[in-house]
Amino acid sequence: MRKLLAGAAAGALMLASLASTAFAAPNTLNWGTEVNPGECDKVGSPVVNVTQKVVNDVDSGEGGNYWAFDEYNKHIQVWKSSTQGEYCADVKYVGQFDSQSGQTSPGAGGTLDGDEDGTFEGGFRATITGTLKSTPDWKTKGSVGLFDYNCDLSGTCPGYVSWVARYFDSGYGFSYDWWGWIYHAGNNGSWVNSSDGNSGDIF
């Protein structure tokens, strides 16, 4: 599961430990219907509309362990909501993962040999309550650049930067309305990790 860290207000890493849900094979996730501006109670144009490149992030699985290193492009969009002081965030990910030999597979059904590499996509929709910074730390349009999280398999990521804290004053509130990703590894299987439930495995 992607590291859903949005700063102190969002709490620590949400582990990918939801009970597995039976889905029809092959595993599918129609994440685009949820991570969609049409699902936001939005007003006007985005106040944030940027892309971010991330390398050396680490991914967790249903067993609670970290099983792969990721790199991905992230598209971050934020709109004002019709409710005063609330914002809707729509964040999409497209990337690839590098599985790590000897680690428990993401669906906790086997042990990886390190050759089960592949791609993933998905994202989340969230509600942010707070005040936009009068002068954001990052630009509000275009690319904000490349970030090396420099994670290890213990989940320590010294290079991690909260994008939310770059745009909102301290004391903001953050809650996930929906999140989900689907991982594809060819003949090694696929894995769905979502707030709606998990299915499949890769090994």
Coordinates of C-alpha atoms in Angstrom, one line a residue:
M1 CA 0.0 0.0 0.0
R2 CA 1.2 3.5 -0.8
K3 CA 2.5 5.5 2.1
L4 CA -0.6 7.7 2.9
L5 CA 1.3 10.2 4.9
A6 CA 0.0 13.8 4.7
G7 CA 1.7 15.3 7.7
A8 CA 1.1 15.1 11.5
A9 CA -2.6 15.8 11.2
A10 CA -3.1 12.7 9.1
G11 CA -1.5 10.4 11.6
A12 CA 1.0 7.7 10.9
L13 CA 1.2 5.2 8.0
M14 CA -2.1 3.5 7.3
L15 CA -1.2 -0.2 7.1
A16 CA -2.5 -2.3 4.3
S17 CA -4.2 -4.7 6.8
L18 CA -7.9 -4.6 5.7
A19 CA -9.5 -8.0 5.6
S20 CA -9.2 -9.4 2.1
T21 CA -12.4 -9.3 0.0
A22 CA -13.2 -11.8 -2.7
F23 CA -13.2 -10.2 -6.2
A24 CA -13.8 -12.0 -9.5
A25 CA -10.6 -12.8 -11.3
P26 CA -8.8 -11.1 -12.8
N27 CA -8.4 -8.5 -10.1
T28 CA -9.8 -5.1 -11.1
L29 CA -10.2 -1.7 -9.5
N30 CA -12.2 1.0 -11.1
W31 CA -10.3 3.7 -9.2
G32 CA -10.9 6.4 -11.7
T33 CA -14.5 6.7 -10.7
E34 CA -13.5 7.5 -7.1
V35 CA -10.3 9.6 -7.7
N36 CA -12.3 11.9 -9.9
P37 CA -12.9 15.7 -9.7
G38 CA -16.6 14.9 -10.2
E39 CA -16.7 13.3 -6.7
C40 CA -15.5 16.5 -5.0
D41 CA -17.8 19.1 -3.6
K42 CA -15.7 21.7 -5.4
V43 CA -16.0 25.4 -6.3
G44 CA -14.2 26.9 -9.2
S45 CA -10.8 26.0 -10.5
P46 CA -8.1 24.0 -8.6
V47 CA -6.1 26.1 -6.1
V48 CA -3.4 23.5 -6.4
N49 CA -2.7 21.6 -9.6
V50 CA 0.8 20.1 -9.6
T51 CA 2.8 17.0 -10.5
Q52 CA 5.5 15.4 -8.3
K53 CA 8.0 12.7 -9.1
V54 CA 8.9 10.3 -6.3
V55 CA 11.7 7.7 -6.1
N56 CA 12.7 5.2 -3.5
D57 CA 9.4 5.1 -1.7
V58 CA 8.5 1.8 0.1
D59 CA 5.3 -0.2 -0.1
S60 CA 3.6 -2.2 2.7
G61 CA 1.4 -5.3 2.3
E62 CA -1.3 -7.1 4.2
G63 CA 1.2 -8.9 6.4
G64 CA 2.3 -5.5 7.8
N65 CA 5.8 -5.8 6.2
Y66 CA 7.4 -3.7 3.5
W67 CA 7.7 -5.7 0.3
A68 CA 8.8 -3.3 -2.6
F69 CA 10.4 0.0 -3.5
D70 CA 8.4 2.3 -5.7
E71 CA 8.9 5.2 -8.1
Y72 CA 5.9 7.1 -9.4
N73 CA 4.5 10.3 -10.8
K74 CA 1.8 11.9 -8.6
H75 CA -0.8 14.4 -9.8
I76 CA -2.1 16.5 -6.9
Q77 CA -5.2 18.6 -7.4
V78 CA -7.0 20.6 -4.6
W79 CA -10.2 22.6 -4.8
K80 CA -12.1 24.8 -2.4
S81 CA -15.3 23.1 -1.2
S82 CA -18.7 24.7 -0.9
T83 CA -18.2 24.4 2.9
Q84 CA -16.2 27.2 4.3
G85 CA -12.7 26.2 5.3
E86 CA -12.8 22.8 3.6
Y87 CA -10.9 21.6 0.5
C88 CA -11.1 18.5 -1.6
A89 CA -7.9 16.8 -2.7
D90 CA -7.7 14.4 -5.7
V91 CA -4.3 12.7 -5.9
K92 CA -3.5 10.2 -8.7
Y93 CA -0.4 7.9 -8.9
V94 CA 1.1 6.0 -11.8
G95 CA 4.4 4.1 -11.3
Q96 CA 6.4 0.9 -11.0
F97 CA 7.5 -1.3 -8.1
D98 CA 10.6 -3.4 -7.5
S99 CA 9.8 -6.3 -5.2
Q100 CA 12.4 -7.4 -2.6
S101 CA 13.7 -10.9 -2.2
G102 CA 12.7 -12.7 1.0
Q103 CA 9.9 -10.4 1.9
T104 CA 6.3 -11.6 2.4
S105 CA 4.2 -11.0 -0.7
P106 CA 1.7 -8.0 -0.6
G107 CA -1.3 -10.3 -0.2
A108 CA 0.6 -12.3 2.5
G109 CA 0.2 -15.5 0.5
G110 CA 3.9 -16.3 -0.2
T111 CA 7.5 -15.2 -0.2
L112 CA 9.0 -13.0 -2.9
D113 CA 12.1 -13.9 -4.9
G114 CA 12.7 -10.3 -6.0
D115 CA 11.8 -10.9 -9.7
E116 CA 8.1 -9.9 -9.3
D117 CA 8.4 -6.4 -10.6
G118 CA 5.6 -4.5 -12.3
T119 CA 3.4 -1.4 -12.4
F120 CA 0.7 0.2 -10.3
E121 CA -1.9 2.9 -10.5
G122 CA -4.5 4.5 -8.3
G123 CA -4.8 7.2 -5.7
F124 CA -7.0 8.8 -3.1
R125 CA -9.6 11.5 -2.5
A126 CA -9.4 13.4 0.8
T127 CA -11.0 16.3 2.7
I128 CA -8.6 18.9 4.1
T129 CA -9.9 21.4 6.7
G130 CA -7.7 24.5 7.3
T131 CA -6.2 27.6 5.8
L132 CA -4.2 27.8 2.7
K133 CA -0.8 29.5 3.1
S134 CA -0.8 33.0 1.8
T135 CA 2.6 32.2 0.2
P136 CA 2.8 28.4 -0.4
D137 CA 6.2 26.6 -0.1
W138 CA 5.7 25.1 -3.5
K139 CA 4.3 26.4 -6.7
T140 CA 0.6 25.8 -7.3
K141 CA 0.8 24.9 -11.0
G142 CA 3.2 22.7 -13.0
S143 CA 5.9 20.3 -11.7
V144 CA 7.3 20.6 -8.2
G145 CA 10.2 18.4 -9.1
L146 CA 11.8 15.1 -8.1
F147 CA 11.9 13.8 -4.5
D148 CA 14.0 10.9 -3.2
Y149 CA 12.2 9.5 -0.1
N150 CA 15.3 7.3 0.5
C151 CA 13.2 4.7 2.3
D152 CA 14.4 1.4 3.8
L153 CA 12.6 -1.9 4.4
S154 CA 11.8 -0.8 8.0
G155 CA 9.6 1.9 6.6
T156 CA 11.9 4.8 7.6
C157 CA 11.9 7.5 4.9
P158 CA 14.3 10.4 5.8
G159 CA 13.5 12.1 2.5
Y160 CA 9.8 12.2 2.8
V161 CA 8.1 15.5 2.4
S162 CA 4.4 16.2 3.2
W163 CA 2.8 18.0 0.2
V164 CA -0.1 19.1 2.4
A165 CA 2.1 21.0 4.8
R166 CA 3.6 22.8 1.8
Y167 CA 0.2 24.4 1.0
F168 CA -1.7 24.6 4.3
D169 CA -1.0 26.4 7.6
S170 CA -0.2 24.2 10.6
G171 CA -3.2 22.8 12.4
Y172 CA -5.0 21.6 9.3
G173 CA -7.2 18.5 9.4
F174 CA -7.0 15.7 6.9
S175 CA -9.2 12.7 6.3
Y176 CA -9.4 10.1 3.5
D177 CA -12.7 9.7 1.7
W178 CA -11.4 6.9 -0.5
W179 CA -8.1 5.3 -1.5
G180 CA -7.0 2.4 -3.7
W181 CA -4.3 1.0 -5.9
I182 CA -3.9 -1.9 -8.3
Y183 CA -0.6 -3.6 -8.9
H184 CA 0.2 -5.7 -12.0
A185 CA 3.1 -8.2 -12.2
G186 CA 2.3 -10.1 -15.3
N187 CA 2.4 -13.9 -14.8
N188 CA 3.3 -13.2 -11.1
G189 CA -0.3 -12.0 -10.5
S190 CA -2.0 -8.8 -9.4
W191 CA -3.0 -7.2 -6.2
V192 CA -5.7 -4.8 -5.3
N193 CA -5.3 -2.7 -2.1
S194 CA -8.2 -0.4 -1.4
S195 CA -10.4 1.1 1.2
D196 CA -13.1 -1.1 -0.3
G197 CA -11.1 -4.2 0.4
N198 CA -8.1 -6.2 -0.8
S199 CA -7.8 -9.0 -3.3
G200 CA -5.2 -11.1 -5.2
D201 CA -1.5 -11.4 -4.5
I202 CA 1.9 -11.1 -6.3
F203 CA 4.5 -13.8 -5.9

